[in-house]
Every structure is written in C-alpha cells, then in structure tokens.
Short mmCIF file of C-alpha atoms in Angstrom, two decimals:
data_model
loop_
_atom_site.label_atom_id
_atom_site.label_comp_id
_atom_site.label_asym_id
_atom_site.label_seq_id
_atom_site.Cartn_x
_atom_site.Cartn_y
_atom_site.Cartn_z
CA MET A 1 0.12 0.01 0.03
CA ILE A 2 1.37 3.62 -1.02
CA ARG A 3 1.33 5.82 1.92
CA VAL A 4 0.28 9.28 1.12
CA LEU A 5 0.79 12.50 2.77
CA ILE A 6 -1.05 15.56 1.77
CA VAL A 7 0.23 19.07 2.30
CA ASP A 8 -2.01 22.07 1.56
CA ASP A 9 -2.72 25.25 3.37
CA ASP A 10 -6.47 25.09 2.39
CA LYS A 11 -8.40 22.75 4.90
CA LEU A 12 -11.15 22.45 2.42
CA VAL A 13 -8.74 21.04 -0.47
CA ARG A 14 -6.96 18.82 2.23
CA LYS A 15 -10.46 17.20 3.03
CA GLY A 16 -11.57 17.23 -0.26
CA LEU A 17 -8.80 15.34 -1.82
CA ILE A 18 -9.06 12.76 1.27
CA SER A 19 -12.66 12.16 0.92
CA ALA A 20 -13.04 12.25 -3.06
CA MET A 21 -10.12 10.54 -4.30
CA PRO A 22 -10.43 6.65 -5.10
CA TRP A 23 -7.18 6.13 -3.23
CA GLN A 24 -7.75 2.20 -2.47
CA GLN A 25 -8.38 1.63 -6.08
CA PHE A 26 -4.93 2.37 -6.87
CA GLU A 27 -3.54 0.75 -3.76
CA MET A 28 -3.05 3.91 -1.83
CA GLU A 29 -3.78 5.16 1.76
CA VAL A 30 -3.67 8.83 3.09
CA VAL A 31 -1.70 8.58 6.51
CA GLY A 32 -1.42 11.94 7.02
CA GLU A 33 -2.08 15.76 6.38
CA ALA A 34 -0.28 19.04 6.94
CA ASN A 35 -1.14 22.78 6.24
CA ASN A 36 2.53 23.73 5.58
CA GLY A 37 5.83 22.39 4.97
CA GLU A 38 7.13 22.53 8.58
CA ASN A 39 4.36 20.36 9.72
CA ALA A 40 4.78 18.17 6.80
CA LEU A 41 8.51 17.65 8.00
CA LYS A 42 7.50 16.82 11.64
CA PHE A 43 4.89 14.35 10.56
CA MET A 44 7.55 12.48 8.30
CA GLU A 45 9.92 12.24 11.08
CA SER A 46 7.91 9.67 12.82
CA ASN A 47 5.71 8.34 9.98
CA PRO A 48 6.88 6.54 6.83
CA VAL A 49 5.43 8.15 3.89
CA ASP A 50 5.98 6.89 0.09
CA LEU A 51 4.10 9.64 -1.73
CA LEU A 52 4.16 13.45 -0.71
CA MET A 53 1.34 15.39 -2.71
CA THR A 54 2.08 19.22 -1.73
CA ASP A 55 1.01 22.68 -2.98
CA LEU A 56 3.49 24.98 -3.84
CA SER A 57 2.37 28.39 -2.44
CA MET A 58 2.17 27.80 1.46
CA PRO A 59 2.91 30.04 4.59
CA VAL A 60 5.76 29.27 7.03
CA MET A 61 7.49 26.90 4.39
CA SER A 62 6.81 26.68 0.85
CA GLY A 63 6.06 23.56 -1.21
CA ILE A 64 9.47 24.34 -3.08
CA GLU A 65 11.33 24.69 0.15
CA LEU A 66 9.71 21.47 1.29
CA MET A 67 10.75 19.52 -1.83
CA ARG A 68 14.24 20.57 -1.52
CA ILE A 69 14.48 19.06 2.11
CA VAL A 70 12.70 16.15 1.38
CA ARG A 71 14.95 15.46 -1.64
CA GLU A 72 17.94 15.65 0.69
CA ARG A 73 16.43 13.78 3.83
CA TYR A 74 14.01 11.15 2.22
CA ARG A 75 15.13 10.28 -1.43
CA GLN A 76 12.88 7.40 -1.66
CA VAL A 77 9.81 9.40 -1.32
CA ARG A 78 8.05 10.65 -4.57
CA ILE A 79 6.55 14.00 -4.91
CA VAL A 80 3.59 15.11 -6.85
CA VAL A 81 3.07 18.97 -7.07
CA LEU A 82 -0.62 20.22 -6.34
CA THR A 83 -0.90 23.96 -7.52
CA LEU A 84 -2.74 26.41 -9.19
CA HIS A 85 0.48 27.91 -10.91
CA GLN A 86 0.68 27.55 -14.65
CA ASP A 87 3.85 29.44 -15.13
CA PHE A 88 6.51 27.10 -17.14
CA GLU A 89 9.37 28.29 -14.96
CA TYR A 90 7.71 27.23 -11.84
CA ILE A 91 6.44 23.77 -13.19
CA GLN A 92 10.13 22.99 -14.23
CA GLU A 93 11.66 24.37 -11.08
CA ALA A 94 9.25 21.70 -9.31
CA LEU A 95 10.27 18.81 -11.89
CA ARG A 96 14.02 19.73 -11.35
CA LEU A 97 13.46 19.12 -7.61
CA GLY A 98 12.30 15.58 -7.99
CA ALA A 99 8.55 15.87 -8.77
CA ILE A 100 7.08 12.89 -10.73
CA ASP A 101 3.92 14.65 -11.73
CA TYR A 102 2.58 17.99 -11.83
CA ILE A 103 -1.31 18.35 -11.40
CA ALA A 104 -3.08 21.63 -11.74
CA LYS A 105 -5.95 22.01 -9.15
CA ILE A 106 -8.41 23.06 -12.28
CA GLN A 107 -7.83 19.35 -13.41
CA LEU A 108 -9.38 17.82 -10.14
CA GLU A 109 -13.12 17.44 -11.10
CA LYS A 110 -14.71 14.63 -10.25
CA GLU A 111 -14.47 12.71 -13.37
CA GLN A 112 -10.79 12.92 -13.46
CA PHE A 113 -9.85 11.78 -10.19
CA GLU A 114 -9.35 8.15 -11.46
CA GLU A 115 -7.38 9.60 -14.49
CA VAL A 116 -5.11 11.65 -12.05
CA LEU A 117 -4.32 8.70 -9.57
CA GLY A 118 -3.88 6.33 -12.28
CA ARG A 119 -1.28 8.42 -14.01
CA VAL A 120 0.59 8.88 -10.54
CA SER A 121 0.55 5.32 -9.84
CA ARG A 122 1.99 4.26 -13.29
CA LEU A 123 4.62 7.01 -12.82
CA MET A 124 5.65 5.40 -9.22
CA LYS A 125 5.86 2.16 -10.97
CA GLN A 126 8.19 3.46 -13.73
CA LYS A 127 10.28 4.82 -11.04
CA GLU A 128 10.46 1.58 -9.24
CA SER A 129 11.23 -0.33 -12.37
CA GLY A 130 14.16 1.86 -13.29
CA SER A 131 12.00 3.22 -16.35
CA THR A 132 12.07 6.63 -15.16
CA ARG A 133 11.41 10.04 -16.92
CA PRO A 134 14.52 12.06 -17.63
CA ASP A 135 15.53 15.28 -16.28
CA PRO A 136 14.22 17.85 -18.54
CA ASP A 137 17.65 19.62 -18.64
CA SER A 138 19.63 16.50 -19.68
CA GLY A 139 21.20 16.70 -23.17
CA TRP A 140 19.34 19.91 -24.34
CA GLU A 141 22.38 21.96 -24.20
CA ARG A 142 24.95 19.34 -23.94
CA GLU A 143 25.26 18.40 -27.76
CA GLY A 144 22.46 21.22 -29.08
CA ILE A 145 19.32 19.15 -30.13
CA ALA A 146 17.92 20.17 -33.40
CA ALA A 147 14.45 18.88 -33.21
CA LEU A 148 11.96 17.66 -30.53
CA GLN A 149 8.91 15.35 -31.00
CA LEU A 150 5.70 16.97 -29.09
CA CYS A 151 2.33 15.52 -28.33
CA TYR A 152 -0.45 17.52 -27.62
CA THR A 153 -3.98 16.51 -26.52
CA LEU A 154 -6.84 18.62 -27.48
CA ASN A 155 -9.29 17.22 -24.52
CA SER A 156 -8.71 15.80 -21.14
CA SER A 157 -10.11 12.51 -21.88
CA GLY A 158 -7.47 9.70 -22.27
CA ASP A 159 -3.90 9.22 -21.09
CA VAL A 160 -1.51 9.15 -24.05
CA ALA A 161 1.34 7.53 -21.85
CA GLU A 162 -0.71 4.73 -20.70
CA SER A 163 -2.17 4.10 -24.32
CA GLY A 164 1.56 4.09 -25.90
CA GLN A 165 1.24 7.29 -27.91
CA VAL A 166 4.54 8.68 -26.31
CA PRO A 167 7.61 6.97 -25.33
CA PRO A 168 8.51 6.07 -21.82
CA SER A 169 11.12 8.89 -22.11
CA ALA A 170 8.38 11.48 -22.67
CA VAL A 171 8.28 14.47 -20.32
CA GLU A 172 4.71 16.00 -19.30
CA ALA A 173 5.58 19.84 -19.29
CA GLU A 174 2.07 20.60 -18.53
CA PRO A 175 -1.21 18.81 -18.57
CA GLY A 176 -1.84 17.65 -22.17
CA VAL A 177 1.81 18.74 -23.50
CA TRP A 178 4.47 15.95 -23.93
CA TYR A 179 7.95 16.35 -25.28
CA TRP A 180 10.80 13.99 -25.87
CA HIS A 181 14.10 13.94 -28.02
CA ASP A 182 14.03 11.63 -30.94
CA GLU A 183 17.28 11.14 -32.66
CA LYS A 184 15.72 9.83 -35.81
CA ALA A 185 13.51 12.89 -36.13
CA GLY A 186 15.98 14.46 -38.19
CA ASP A 187 16.29 11.46 -40.86
CA THR A 188 13.15 11.00 -42.96
CA ASP A 189 9.34 11.89 -42.41
CA ALA A 190 8.72 8.12 -42.32
CA ASP A 191 11.15 7.35 -39.52
CA ALA A 192 9.71 10.26 -37.30
CA ASP A 193 6.15 9.22 -37.85
CA ALA A 194 6.44 5.39 -37.75
CA GLU A 195 6.42 5.01 -33.93
CA TYR A 196 3.70 6.46 -31.38
CA GLN A 197 1.08 7.51 -33.83
CA PRO A 198 -1.59 9.75 -32.67
CA GLY A 199 -5.01 8.90 -31.49
CA PRO A 200 -8.15 10.67 -31.95
CA GLY A 201 -7.97 14.17 -30.34
CA VAL A 202 -3.98 13.84 -30.28
CA ALA A 203 -1.79 16.05 -32.32
CA ARG A 204 2.00 15.10 -33.07
CA VAL A 205 4.26 17.88 -33.91
CA THR A 206 8.04 17.64 -34.89
CA LEU A 207 9.78 20.85 -33.90
CA THR A 208 12.61 21.63 -35.92
CA GLY A 209 15.14 24.41 -35.98
CA LEU A 210 16.11 24.14 -32.26
CA GLU A 211 19.76 24.83 -32.97
CA GLY A 212 21.32 27.57 -30.75
CA LEU A 213 17.98 27.77 -28.90
CA ASP A 214 18.28 27.50 -24.95
CA ARG A 215 15.88 25.36 -22.81
CA LYS A 216 13.77 28.63 -21.67
CA THR A 217 13.42 29.71 -25.12
CA ILE A 218 12.29 25.96 -26.41
CA LEU A 219 9.85 25.74 -23.61
CA GLN A 220 8.32 29.12 -24.35
CA VAL A 221 8.14 28.09 -28.10
CA ILE A 222 6.30 24.86 -26.98
CA ARG A 223 3.76 26.78 -24.93
CA SER A 224 3.26 29.31 -27.56
CA TYR A 225 2.27 26.85 -30.20
CA LYS A 226 -0.43 25.36 -27.88
CA LYS A 227 -1.90 28.75 -27.14
CA HIS A 228 -1.79 30.34 -30.78
CA ASP A 229 -1.26 27.67 -33.26
CA LEU A 230 -2.63 24.26 -32.28
CA PHE A 231 -6.10 25.05 -32.32
CA TYR A 232 -5.88 26.11 -36.15
CA ASP A 233 -3.25 23.70 -37.27
CA TYR A 234 -4.95 20.49 -36.23
CA GLU A 235 -6.75 18.39 -38.48
CA PRO A 236 -7.89 14.74 -37.95
CA SER A 237 -6.92 13.62 -41.44
CA SER A 238 -3.29 14.67 -40.86
CA PRO A 239 -2.54 14.68 -37.10
CA VAL A 240 1.23 14.88 -37.70
CA ARG A 241 2.59 18.25 -38.49
CA TYR A 242 6.32 19.88 -38.93
CA VAL A 243 6.99 23.03 -37.37
CA ASP A 244 10.14 25.49 -37.48
CA ALA A 245 10.73 26.87 -34.04
CA ARG A 246 12.49 29.88 -35.68
CA GLU A 247 9.33 31.03 -37.20
CA LEU A 248 7.51 30.89 -33.78
CA VAL A 249 10.45 32.79 -32.01
CA ASN A 250 10.45 35.54 -34.88
CA ARG A 251 6.66 36.08 -34.98
CA ASP A 252 5.85 39.53 -34.84
CA SER A 253 4.24 39.78 -31.57
CA ALA A 254 3.21 43.51 -32.09
CA GLU A 255 1.03 42.73 -34.76
CA GLN A 256 -2.46 44.19 -33.83
CA SER A 257 -5.55 41.69 -33.25
CA PRO A 258 -8.56 42.61 -34.96
CA SER A 259 -11.43 44.19 -32.90
CA MET A 260 -14.47 42.07 -31.87
CA ASP A 261 -16.73 44.85 -33.47
CA SER A 262 -14.86 44.44 -37.00
CA ILE A 263 -15.43 40.71 -36.84
CA ARG A 264 -18.99 41.04 -35.84
CA ASP A 265 -19.84 43.44 -38.75
CA ARG A 266 -18.48 40.83 -41.27
CA TRP A 267 -20.40 38.03 -40.07
CA SER A 268 -23.71 40.04 -39.02
CA GLY A 269 -24.55 40.55 -42.57
CA THR A 270 -26.64 38.11 -44.59
CA GLU A 271 -24.69 37.94 -47.98
CA TRP A 272 -22.34 35.08 -46.58
CA ILE A 273 -25.34 32.89 -46.15
CA TYR A 274 -26.28 32.81 -49.88
CA GLU A 275 -22.95 33.42 -51.47
CA ASP A 276 -20.26 30.62 -51.43
CA GLN A 277 -17.56 32.54 -52.70
CA LEU A 278 -17.76 35.12 -49.93
CA PHE A 279 -18.41 32.38 -47.26
CA TYR A 280 -15.17 30.65 -47.92
CA LYS A 281 -13.39 34.08 -48.17
CA LEU A 282 -14.58 35.09 -44.71
CA LEU A 283 -13.53 31.76 -43.41
CA LEU A 284 -9.95 31.97 -44.64
CA GLU A 285 -9.75 35.74 -43.26
CA LEU A 286 -11.09 34.37 -40.09
CA LYS A 287 -8.72 31.34 -39.62
CA GLY A 288 -5.91 33.84 -40.86
CA MET A 289 -6.42 36.21 -37.79
CA ARG A 290 -5.50 33.13 -35.41
CA LEU A 291 -7.58 34.50 -32.61
CA PRO A 292 -7.43 32.70 -29.20
CA SER A 293 -9.70 30.11 -29.39
CA VAL A 294 -11.79 31.40 -26.16
CA ARG A 295 -12.23 34.85 -27.85
CA LEU A 296 -13.17 33.10 -31.14
CA ILE A 297 -15.95 31.08 -29.48
CA ARG A 298 -17.19 34.16 -27.47
CA ILE A 299 -17.75 36.23 -30.56
CA PHE A 300 -19.77 33.71 -32.21
CA ILE A 301 -21.71 32.52 -29.27
CA SER A 302 -22.89 36.29 -29.34
CA LEU A 303 -23.44 36.01 -33.23
CA SER A 304 -25.37 32.82 -32.88
CA ASP A 305 -27.89 34.58 -30.64
CA GLU A 306 -27.95 37.26 -32.96
CA TRP A 307 -28.69 34.99 -36.15
CA ASN A 308 -31.36 33.48 -34.11
CA ARG A 309 -33.13 36.67 -33.43
CA LEU A 310 -32.61 37.65 -37.01
CA TYR A 311 -33.91 34.28 -38.68
CA ARG A 312 -36.41 33.67 -36.00
CA PRO A 313 -39.46 33.63 -38.51
CA THR A 314 -37.97 30.94 -40.65
CA LEU A 315 -35.86 28.46 -38.34
CA GLU A 316 -37.69 25.56 -37.12
CA GLU A 317 -34.94 24.95 -34.47
CA PRO A 318 -32.71 27.74 -32.85
CA ILE A 319 -28.95 27.56 -33.86
CA THR A 320 -26.91 25.79 -30.99
CA MET A 321 -23.33 26.27 -30.28
CA GLU A 322 -21.08 24.77 -27.76
CA ASP A 323 -18.84 26.77 -25.24
CA TYR A 324 -15.84 24.85 -26.63
CA TYR A 325 -14.38 23.48 -29.69
CA PRO A 326 -11.11 21.66 -29.48
CA SER A 327 -10.05 22.71 -33.15
CA TRP A 328 -10.49 25.09 -36.03
CA TYR A 329 -11.69 21.96 -37.92
CA SER A 330 -14.46 21.24 -35.58
CA PHE A 331 -15.37 25.13 -35.29
CA GLU A 332 -15.67 25.16 -39.07
CA LEU A 333 -17.85 22.07 -39.22
CA TRP A 334 -20.23 23.93 -36.80
CA LEU A 335 -20.28 26.94 -38.68
CA ALA A 336 -20.81 25.33 -41.84
CA GLY A 337 -23.64 23.69 -40.17
CA ALA A 338 -25.29 26.75 -38.92
CA ARG A 339 -25.49 28.22 -42.32
CA ASP A 340 -26.91 25.20 -43.94
CA GLN A 341 -29.76 25.24 -41.12
CA ILE A 342 -30.41 28.88 -42.04
CA ARG A 343 -30.53 28.18 -45.82
CA LEU A 344 -32.41 25.05 -45.82
CA ALA A 345 -34.98 26.90 -43.31
CA GLY A 346 -35.66 29.28 -45.89
CA ALA A 347 -35.75 27.15 -48.89
CA LYS A 348 -38.74 25.67 -47.61
CA GLN A 349 -40.70 28.53 -48.21
CA GLN A 350 -40.27 28.11 -52.11
CA ILE A 351 -38.64 31.26 -52.72
CA SER A 352 -36.03 31.68 -55.07
CA LEU A 353 -32.25 32.13 -53.27
CA GLU A 354 -32.09 35.68 -54.58
CA ILE A 355 -35.49 36.94 -53.20
CA ARG A 356 -34.51 35.09 -49.59
CA SER A 357 -31.37 37.04 -49.65
CA SER A 358 -33.18 40.37 -50.26
CA LEU A 359 -35.68 39.45 -47.44
CA ASP A 360 -32.66 38.50 -45.23
CA LYS A 361 -31.17 41.73 -45.75
CA ALA A 362 -34.52 43.56 -45.01
CA MET A 363 -34.84 41.94 -41.51
CA ASN A 364 -31.23 42.80 -40.84
CA LEU A 365 -31.66 46.41 -41.89
CA ALA A 366 -34.80 46.63 -39.54
CA ARG A 367 -33.12 45.13 -36.67
CA GLN A 368 -30.11 47.88 -37.08
CA ASN A 369 -32.62 50.62 -37.47
CA LEU A 370 -35.08 50.03 -34.58
CA SER A 371 -34.80 53.40 -33.06
CA GLN A 372 -35.94 54.86 -36.74
CA SER A 373 -38.79 55.38 -38.47
CA ILE A 374 -39.05 52.24 -40.69
CA SER A 375 -41.63 51.85 -43.29
CA THR A 376 -42.40 48.98 -45.71
CA GLY A 377 -41.81 51.17 -48.86
CA GLU A 378 -38.38 52.43 -47.88
CA ILE A 379 -36.98 49.06 -46.86
CA ALA A 380 -38.46 47.54 -50.09
CA GLN A 381 -36.51 50.27 -52.12
CA LEU A 382 -33.31 49.40 -50.19
CA VAL A 383 -33.55 45.70 -51.20
CA ASN A 384 -34.35 46.67 -54.66
CA MET A 385 -38.08 45.26 -54.67
CA SER A 386 -41.47 46.92 -55.51
CA SER A 387 -43.28 47.62 -52.17
CA SER A 388 -46.21 45.29 -52.99
CA TYR A 389 -44.12 42.25 -54.31
CA PHE A 390 -41.85 42.92 -51.28
CA SER A 391 -44.84 42.75 -48.87
CA GLN A 392 -46.12 39.61 -50.37
CA CYS A 393 -42.71 37.76 -50.30
CA PHE A 394 -42.07 38.79 -46.88
CA LYS A 395 -45.43 37.44 -45.51
CA GLN A 396 -45.06 33.96 -47.11
CA TYR A 397 -41.28 33.81 -45.93
CA THR A 398 -42.02 34.90 -42.43
CA GLY A 399 -45.45 34.07 -41.88
CA GLN A 400 -46.33 37.87 -40.90
CA SER A 401 -46.47 41.15 -42.17
CA PHE A 402 -43.26 43.44 -42.10
CA ALA A 403 -44.68 46.12 -39.77
CA ASP A 404 -45.72 43.17 -37.53
CA TYR A 405 -42.08 41.80 -37.70
CA VAL A 406 -40.83 45.14 -36.87
CA ARG A 407 -43.18 45.84 -33.76
CA VAL A 408 -42.18 42.34 -32.43
CA THR A 409 -38.64 42.75 -32.77
CA ARG A 410 -38.91 46.04 -31.07
CA MET A 411 -40.86 44.77 -28.18
CA GLU A 412 -37.75 42.11 -27.94
CA GLN A 413 -35.24 44.81 -27.85
CA ALA A 414 -37.34 46.61 -25.17
CA LYS A 415 -37.64 43.77 -23.08
CA SER A 416 -33.85 43.27 -23.39
CA LEU A 417 -33.29 46.66 -22.19
CA LEU A 418 -35.61 46.60 -19.37
CA ARG A 419 -33.77 43.37 -18.15
CA ASN A 420 -30.42 44.62 -18.51
CA THR A 421 -30.07 48.24 -17.95
CA SER A 422 -31.74 50.82 -15.47
CA ARG A 423 -32.50 53.48 -18.27
CA THR A 424 -35.80 55.27 -18.03
CA ILE A 425 -38.76 54.06 -19.68
CA GLN A 426 -38.67 57.14 -22.04
CA TRP A 427 -34.97 56.42 -22.98
CA ILE A 428 -36.03 52.79 -23.85
CA ALA A 429 -39.08 53.70 -25.68
CA GLU A 430 -36.90 55.93 -27.87
CA GLN A 431 -34.35 53.27 -28.52
CA CYS A 432 -36.92 51.22 -30.05
CA GLY A 433 -38.53 53.78 -32.16
CA TYR A 434 -41.40 55.33 -30.12
CA ASN A 435 -40.93 58.85 -29.01
CA ASP A 436 -44.21 58.84 -26.96
CA GLU A 437 -43.64 56.80 -23.79
CA LYS A 438 -47.35 56.21 -23.31
CA TYR A 439 -48.05 54.84 -26.50
CA PHE A 440 -45.16 52.66 -26.02
CA SER A 441 -46.39 51.38 -22.84
CA ARG A 442 -49.69 50.70 -24.17
CA LEU A 443 -48.10 48.75 -27.13
CA PHE A 444 -45.90 46.86 -24.91
CA ARG A 445 -48.75 45.78 -22.30
CA GLU A 446 -50.73 44.44 -25.54
CA GLN A 447 -47.70 42.33 -26.62
CA VAL A 448 -46.25 41.10 -23.46
CA GLY A 449 -49.21 41.46 -20.84
CA LEU A 450 -47.26 43.63 -18.68
CA LEU A 451 -46.55 47.48 -18.27
CA PRO A 452 -42.71 48.03 -18.93
CA SER A 453 -42.23 48.87 -15.14
CA GLU A 454 -44.04 45.77 -14.11
CA TYR A 455 -41.98 43.83 -16.69
CA ARG A 456 -38.78 44.94 -15.09
CA GLN A 457 -39.76 44.44 -11.54
CA GLN A 458 -40.76 40.87 -12.14
CA ALA A 459 -37.58 40.18 -14.38
CA SER A 460 -35.63 41.68 -11.28
CA SER A 461 -37.29 39.55 -8.54
CA SER A 462 -37.08 36.22 -10.56
CA GLY A 463 -33.11 36.96 -11.28
CA GLN A 464 -33.45 37.11 -14.90
#
C-alpha cells in the first residue's frame, strides 16, 4: 500500500482530496495531512511516507522549500505537485526538484480523479522499475539538439502515455503537453512518424530549427504553439505536423489583433449565407487572424444569438453552439452547419435564393434601425423590390407582415433593455422607435401582458 501525505494550507482542499479521491483503487492510503511544509516534515520524522502530494504556495514553508529538504532527507519519497500555478518556469523548478508529476487544481474534477491517480500510480511504478522520466535539462544543451517530438492532447480524456502514444522517456511539461528527444526525427518523415502514432484528439508535432536555442526559449516555443497555433493547425486527417521553431520565435508579437466589432460586422450581414465565394473568403480571413480560441468562441456565441433573433421567423430550431471546440476543424464544421440550417429553413418557403437574400437583408436592416422610423416602402426600395411584391414575399417567408415583424422585434429589444439596464422607460421607448412613452407602454402591455415597469420588476425579482 502506497502511504500518502497531503500538504496544503487550504483545509477544504485537503479534506476534499482525502474524501473524494479513489485511493484504495490504486493501492494508496492517506496516512496524514499538513497545512505547511514545517508540519509536513514533523509528520515525516515519525511516520513513513511513500508519496508526498504538496501545494507550492503555502505560509511558513513553501512547497518548493519542502521539496528541497525532502529530496535531501527522504530520497525514496516520490513527490507530486498540486498547485494553481501555470507558469512554465515554476513547473520546471518543481520537476528539477524531483516531482514525478504536476497536477493543476483545475484538473481535479470528479470525472478526472481516476485519471489523475492512475497516472501517478503508473509513474511511481516506472520509478521503481527503473523506467524513469528523464531530467528535462539532460542533453538539451550538451549537444545542441536540432528537433523535439511534441504531443498535444486537444481534450482531457484519455492518457496518451498509458495508451502508448508517447515513449517512456517523454516528459509531461504541463497537462496535455508532452515532449521528447527522438534522434531519428531529423532523418526522414517516415522514421519520425513510424512510432507513437497519435490517436483521436491527439496532435503530434516535430519541432525543428532548435539549433542555438536554450531550454527556456524552447519551452516558451512549446507553450506558444499550444496557445496560438495548435487550435488552427490540427486536422484529424493529418494529425502529424512539422513546425520550424524559428518562425515562432520571430513572429511579430506587435501585430495588432482585429477588434471584436470588426469581426461582428463581417458576420452580422446576410450575404455570406447565400454567396459561397464570400463565405469561404470570410472563413479564410477569420482563420488567418489566429484569434485565441476562447475569444473566437465568445464572439460567435454572441453572433449565433443574433442569427437566432434575425432568422427567428424561418428557423424551425434555434442555432445551438457549444462553449468549447478543440480545433478550428470542429469549429468550421459547426459554422458550416449553422449556415446550412439557415439556408434549408428558408428553402422550405419555395422562394428563390435571390429573393430570400433580399428578405434577410431587409430583416437585418430593420434590426439595425429599430430606433428610426421604418416603413415597408423604404425597406423595399433598399433591397431593390417593389413595395407590393416585397410585402407579399415577406409574409410568405416569415408568416407575418413586415410591420408586425418590426413591432415584435422592437418589443424584444425593449424587454432586453428593461432586463439589462436601469435606463428610464422614456429612453428605452426612444431606442425602440417610439417617442411617446405612453403609446410605447400601451403597445408593450398589449404584446407582453405587463407594463414596462411591471416587466422590469418581475424580471428583477426572478433574477433574469
């Protein structure tokens, strides 16, 4: 039985780990706990310990200092670092001091407990059998390596080491990022790809051009590739890539990132729905921006809400979007699917593609000008249709007249402003195209069943 000591200054973290982790499943037993490094050393003076699981940031004595002392006094004790720190240098310091693994606290969700302990158990067995993880510094600067093999996991499921997708010598630099030195990597593509083929959701990268780069710079390149490029480069059909580190090092960090508004403007229009050439042009442009994936998803969650409002009259089901996509490949599939959903919904109305495009443009113009006076004739002229034909097609396409569509859309806008702002009813009325507050309130009550003030109070009390 592996005897475990947990060291963390947060009592709730210690109790949570003790009660939630499946220790016995991996032949482990928690024999003690401590709230700082000093108390941990006192416990170890009189109690045998096989595995020390310690936080790094603690009062009295930090985890780093504790590791230094344990390495001198108890060389047989294995150490696992448990911390919130994400800095590469901090991680490498812990690894140099003998940690066999690094666990970010954000990993510790219930469904990952078995995966975490399973990895720790396997690494301890490797240590006992002599198949140990190498010192991350060894050999890097002694001979000046030219290439490294990298393995990135795009999600948290699975263990690439346990499934044989990385060699025993691989070092896990941070959760989901492995690297190792393969002397064959510089020979031929076939040699580099022959072993340790990546499985689903796993990317392999041969990082070349490392001559003259020190360890710190190489680790920064590994981290930079994951942060800026992996999302866009990964494709399931070709998960192995070759990347020149010099291109990443020399990348222009001063290049300005496009604004969120400029991206929204490109995708808020309706033309890309019907024009294939424009759609693919916008796709290439968007991919070339290399936005951080979190920012990209945030922008398009907002846009999908806007599309649902715009195409509400024709969509049978709302467009849905996940809050995470592991790669550009999966994101592009979703975006193409959302486009097809809008196109197919409109096609069922048996109206030509050209007319549907004009009607979508009319709805978009209406939404952009809700505070202005909007007449059917003016909008029809803007989309190059006669007023009578526009009214006929709009009713067929949406199931309501253009005037009704504008009124309903204005009421939706009013409800949103009432829920999310504290502005006066008069101001909200004007934003929705009504200069007379009493007239607006009467229309709102007819549409919603409550006066604006009553609706705001109800929304506030229900936490909407």
